[in-house]
Amino acid sequence: MPHTGSNALRRRRSAITVLTAFAALSGVLAAPASAAPTSAAATTDAQAAGVRQAVVNAAKAYLGTPYKLEYGWTCGTARVDCECLNRHAIWDGTKAATGRGLQLNYWLQGQINQGRRTTTPRPGDLIFWDTDPNDGIRYGGDLDHTGVYIGNGQAIDANAYYGRVKYDTVTLGGTERDPIYVDVLTPNGY
């Protein structure tokens, strides 16, 4: 009879071991609840960083593309102007990272209105300049150039002067000391 009790005990221990292993594999034995928000926040931050990097990569894909002034929704991909570059970089990047693209407005003020201004720009934010010193309207709705901020004081813009999409500084080589940065990703759920 003692032998039968030993077998029953072994079977119980074996069952507990199997259940413990199964629970660990299926996630039943998870981290304490207090650790969950940090993990979720880290995942969200990582996802947002991935979307931002995808936007930067999409902008980089247009480097060297010839400049062509476009009006309205008709911009193509073989030649782009600055607003068009923003639209393609944001659409292509968000689509690649999440499966759903963010459609930007076709004009500068419309793109600004789709986001929120920020003084702490992150890669993937848009950058806007008022390059006409003679118009007398400093950032009063007369912005005339834009690009994609890629970090470290750098931007990518479709530049009419150089006739192509190129790397640039956020000051456009020192001529524009106070650009406006706009985050269109966070306010639109990316």
GROMACS .gro file of C-alpha atoms in nm:
model
  190
    1MET     CA    1   0.000   0.000   0.000
    2PRO     CA    2   0.275   0.253   0.068
    3HIS     CA    3   0.395   0.193  -0.286
    4THR     CA    4   0.057   0.306  -0.425
    5GLY     CA    5   0.074   0.632  -0.224
    6SER     CA    6   0.419   0.708  -0.369
    7ASN     CA    7   0.286   0.664  -0.720
    8ALA     CA    8  -0.005   0.896  -0.649
    9LEU     CA    9   0.233   1.156  -0.507
   10ARG     CA   10   0.460   1.128  -0.811
   11ARG     CA   11   0.162   1.166  -1.043
   12ARG     CA   12   0.046   1.477  -0.855
   13ARG     CA   13   0.395   1.632  -0.868
   14SER     CA   14   0.420   1.547  -1.235
   15ALA     CA   15   0.080   1.705  -1.303
   16ILE     CA   16   0.179   2.020  -1.112
   17THR     CA   17   0.504   2.042  -1.308
   18VAL     CA   18   0.319   2.004  -1.639
   19LEU     CA   19   0.054   2.263  -1.541
   20THR     CA   20   0.322   2.506  -1.425
   21ALA     CA   21   0.513   2.469  -1.752
   22PHE     CA   22   0.193   2.510  -1.955
   23ALA     CA   23   0.092   2.819  -1.757
   24ALA     CA   24   0.433   2.976  -1.807
   25LEU     CA   25   0.423   2.909  -2.181
   26SER     CA   26   0.072   3.044  -2.222
   27GLY     CA   27   0.143   3.361  -2.025
   28VAL     CA   28  -0.077   3.278  -1.727
   29LEU     CA   29   0.217   3.333  -1.496
   30ALA     CA   30   0.279   3.692  -1.599
   31ALA     CA   31   0.468   3.976  -1.439
   32PRO     CA   32   0.301   4.152  -1.148
   33ALA     CA   33   0.022   4.393  -1.241
   34SER     CA   34   0.235   4.690  -1.137
   35ALA     CA   35   0.479   4.607  -1.418
   36ALA     CA   36   0.211   4.598  -1.689
   37PRO     CA   37   0.174   4.975  -1.750
   38THR     CA   38   0.548   5.016  -1.793
   39SER     CA   39   0.556   4.733  -2.046
   40ALA     CA   40   0.257   4.875  -2.234
   41ALA     CA   41   0.411   5.223  -2.235
   42ALA     CA   42   0.742   5.081  -2.358
   43THR     CA   43   0.562   4.896  -2.637
   44THR     CA   44   0.370   5.210  -2.734
   45ASP     CA   45   0.690   5.417  -2.731
   46ALA     CA   46   0.865   5.153  -2.940
   47GLN     CA   47   0.577   5.144  -3.188
   48ALA     CA   48   0.575   5.525  -3.215
   49ALA     CA   49   0.951   5.527  -3.267
   50GLY     CA   50   0.907   5.263  -3.538
   51VAL     CA   51   0.648   5.476  -3.718
   52ARG     CA   52   0.872   5.782  -3.694
   53GLN     CA   53   1.170   5.590  -3.831
   54ALA     CA   54   0.953   5.458  -4.115
   55VAL     CA   55   0.857   5.819  -4.205
   56VAL     CA   56   1.226   5.920  -4.204
   57ASN     CA   57   1.311   5.619  -4.423
   58ALA     CA   58   1.029   5.710  -4.663
   59ALA     CA   59   1.162   6.067  -4.690
   60LYS     CA   60   1.514   5.931  -4.753
   61ALA     CA   61   1.375   5.718  -5.038
   62TYR     CA   62   1.301   6.043  -5.225
   63LEU     CA   63   1.654   6.187  -5.196
   64GLY     CA   64   1.768   6.304  -5.538
   65THR     CA   65   1.414   6.310  -5.681
   66PRO     CA   66   1.377   6.613  -5.912
   67TYR     CA   67   1.182   6.914  -5.786
   68LYS     CA   68   0.861   7.016  -5.963
   69LEU     CA   69   0.613   7.269  -5.831
   70GLU     CA   70   0.271   7.104  -5.800
   71TYR     CA   71  -0.067   7.242  -5.705
   72GLY     CA   72  -0.343   7.052  -5.534
   73TRP     CA   73  -0.379   6.677  -5.504
   74THR     CA   74  -0.204   6.595  -5.831
   75CYS     CA   75   0.153   6.545  -5.710
   76GLY     CA   76   0.326   6.236  -5.840
   77THR     CA   77   0.632   6.048  -5.721
   78ALA     CA   78   0.876   6.106  -6.009
   79ARG     CA   79   0.897   6.481  -5.936
   80VAL     CA   80   0.787   6.645  -5.612
   81ASP     CA   81   0.760   6.980  -5.441
   82CYS     CA   82   0.799   7.030  -5.067
   83GLU     CA   83   0.435   6.971  -4.967
   84CYS     CA   84   0.424   6.668  -5.193
   85LEU     CA   85   0.737   6.523  -5.030
   86ASN     CA   86   0.571   6.557  -4.688
   87ARG     CA   87   0.256   6.385  -4.814
   88HIS     CA   88   0.449   6.092  -4.960
   89ALA     CA   89   0.683   6.052  -4.662
   90ILE     CA   90   0.398   6.055  -4.409
   91TRP     CA   91   0.172   5.827  -4.617
   92ASP     CA   92   0.446   5.580  -4.717
   93GLY     CA   93   0.599   5.569  -4.367
   94THR     CA   94   0.275   5.526  -4.173
   95LYS     CA   95   0.146   5.271  -4.423
   96ALA     CA   96   0.469   5.067  -4.404
   97ALA     CA   97   0.478   5.074  -4.024
   98THR     CA   98   0.111   5.023  -3.939
   99GLY     CA   99  -0.073   4.912  -4.251
  100ARG     CA  100  -0.277   5.233  -4.257
  101GLY     CA  101  -0.145   5.550  -4.417
  102LEU     CA  102  -0.202   5.903  -4.293
  103GLN     CA  103  -0.321   6.133  -4.572
  104LEU     CA  104  -0.190   6.487  -4.536
  105ASN     CA  105  -0.348   6.796  -4.683
  106TYR     CA  106  -0.190   6.923  -5.006
  107TRP     CA  107  -0.099   7.275  -4.887
  108LEU     CA  108   0.130   7.395  -4.611
  109GLN     CA  109  -0.126   7.555  -4.379
  110GLY     CA  110  -0.348   7.249  -4.412
  111GLN     CA  111  -0.058   7.023  -4.310
  112ILE     CA  112   0.014   7.246  -4.009
  113ASN     CA  113  -0.353   7.233  -3.907
  114GLN     CA  114  -0.347   6.851  -3.910
  115GLY     CA  115  -0.094   6.842  -3.629
  116ARG     CA  116   0.024   7.034  -3.329
  117ARG     CA  117   0.320   7.266  -3.299
  118THR     CA  118   0.605   7.142  -3.086
  119THR     CA  119   0.923   7.293  -2.947
  120THR     CA  120   1.080   6.951  -2.894
  121PRO     CA  121   1.086   6.801  -3.244
  122ARG     CA  122   1.134   6.430  -3.302
  123PRO     CA  123   1.228   6.251  -3.622
  124GLY     CA  124   0.921   6.226  -3.844
  125ASP     CA  125   0.784   6.567  -3.745
  126LEU     CA  126   0.732   6.823  -4.018
  127ILE     CA  127   0.931   7.145  -4.032
  128PHE     CA  128   0.808   7.473  -4.186
  129TRP     CA  129   0.990   7.790  -4.288
  130ASP     CA  130   0.891   8.139  -4.403
  131THR     CA  131   1.172   8.202  -4.649
  132ASP     CA  132   1.039   8.527  -4.799
  133PRO     CA  133   1.168   8.813  -4.581
  134ASN     CA  134   0.983   9.071  -4.790
  135ASP     CA  135   0.627   8.950  -4.741
  136GLY     CA  136   0.597   9.116  -4.398
  137ILE     CA  137   0.397   8.830  -4.250
  138ARG     CA  138   0.627   8.628  -4.023
  139TYR     CA  139   0.443   8.296  -3.975
  140GLY     CA  140   0.113   8.471  -4.029
  141GLY     CA  141  -0.016   8.213  -4.272
  142ASP     CA  142   0.248   8.287  -4.533
  143LEU     CA  143   0.478   7.991  -4.483
  144ASP     CA  144   0.638   7.895  -4.810
  145HIS     CA  145   0.864   7.592  -4.751
  146THR     CA  146   0.848   7.263  -4.563
  147GLY     CA  147   1.026   6.934  -4.511
  148VAL     CA  148   1.060   6.631  -4.285
  149TYR     CA  149   1.268   6.661  -3.968
  150ILE     CA  150   1.501   6.359  -3.941
  151GLY     CA  151   1.682   6.441  -3.616
  152ASN     CA  152   2.017   6.589  -3.515
  153GLY     CA  153   1.940   6.931  -3.665
  154GLN     CA  154   1.876   6.780  -4.009
  155ALA     CA  155   1.579   6.779  -4.245
  156ILE     CA  156   1.495   6.644  -4.588
  157ASP     CA  157   1.322   6.887  -4.821
  158ALA     CA  158   1.228   6.919  -5.187
  159ASN     CA  159   1.429   7.228  -5.260
  160ALA     CA  160   1.343   7.446  -5.563
  161TYR     CA  161   1.676   7.628  -5.549
  162TYR     CA  162   1.874   7.305  -5.584
  163GLY     CA  163   1.612   7.138  -5.804
  164ARG     CA  164   1.590   6.815  -5.607
  165VAL     CA  165   1.507   6.646  -5.277
  166LYS     CA  166   1.808   6.679  -5.051
  167TYR     CA  167   1.940   6.676  -4.697
  168ASP     CA  168   1.933   7.019  -4.536
  169THR     CA  169   1.989   7.177  -4.197
  170VAL     CA  170   1.690   7.291  -3.993
  171THR     CA  171   1.812   7.648  -4.049
  172LEU     CA  172   1.838   7.598  -4.427
  173GLY     CA  173   2.210   7.658  -4.409
  174GLY     CA  174   2.175   7.941  -4.157
  175THR     CA  175   1.919   8.153  -4.341
  176GLU     CA  176   1.620   8.047  -4.128
  177ARG     CA  177   1.693   8.052  -3.757
  178ASP     CA  178   1.343   7.983  -3.623
  179PRO     CA  179   1.150   7.715  -3.812
  180ILE     CA  180   0.818   7.580  -3.691
  181TYR     CA  181   0.796   7.209  -3.605
  182VAL     CA  182   0.465   7.025  -3.629
  183ASP     CA  183   0.386   6.677  -3.500
  184VAL     CA  184   0.122   6.526  -3.730
  185LEU     CA  185   0.179   6.167  -3.613
  186THR     CA  186   0.083   6.173  -3.244
  187PRO     CA  187  -0.239   6.376  -3.282
  188ASN     CA  188  -0.354   6.140  -3.557
  189GLY     CA  189  -0.302   5.820  -3.356
  190TYR     CA  190   0.044   5.708  -3.473
   0.00000   0.00000   0.00000
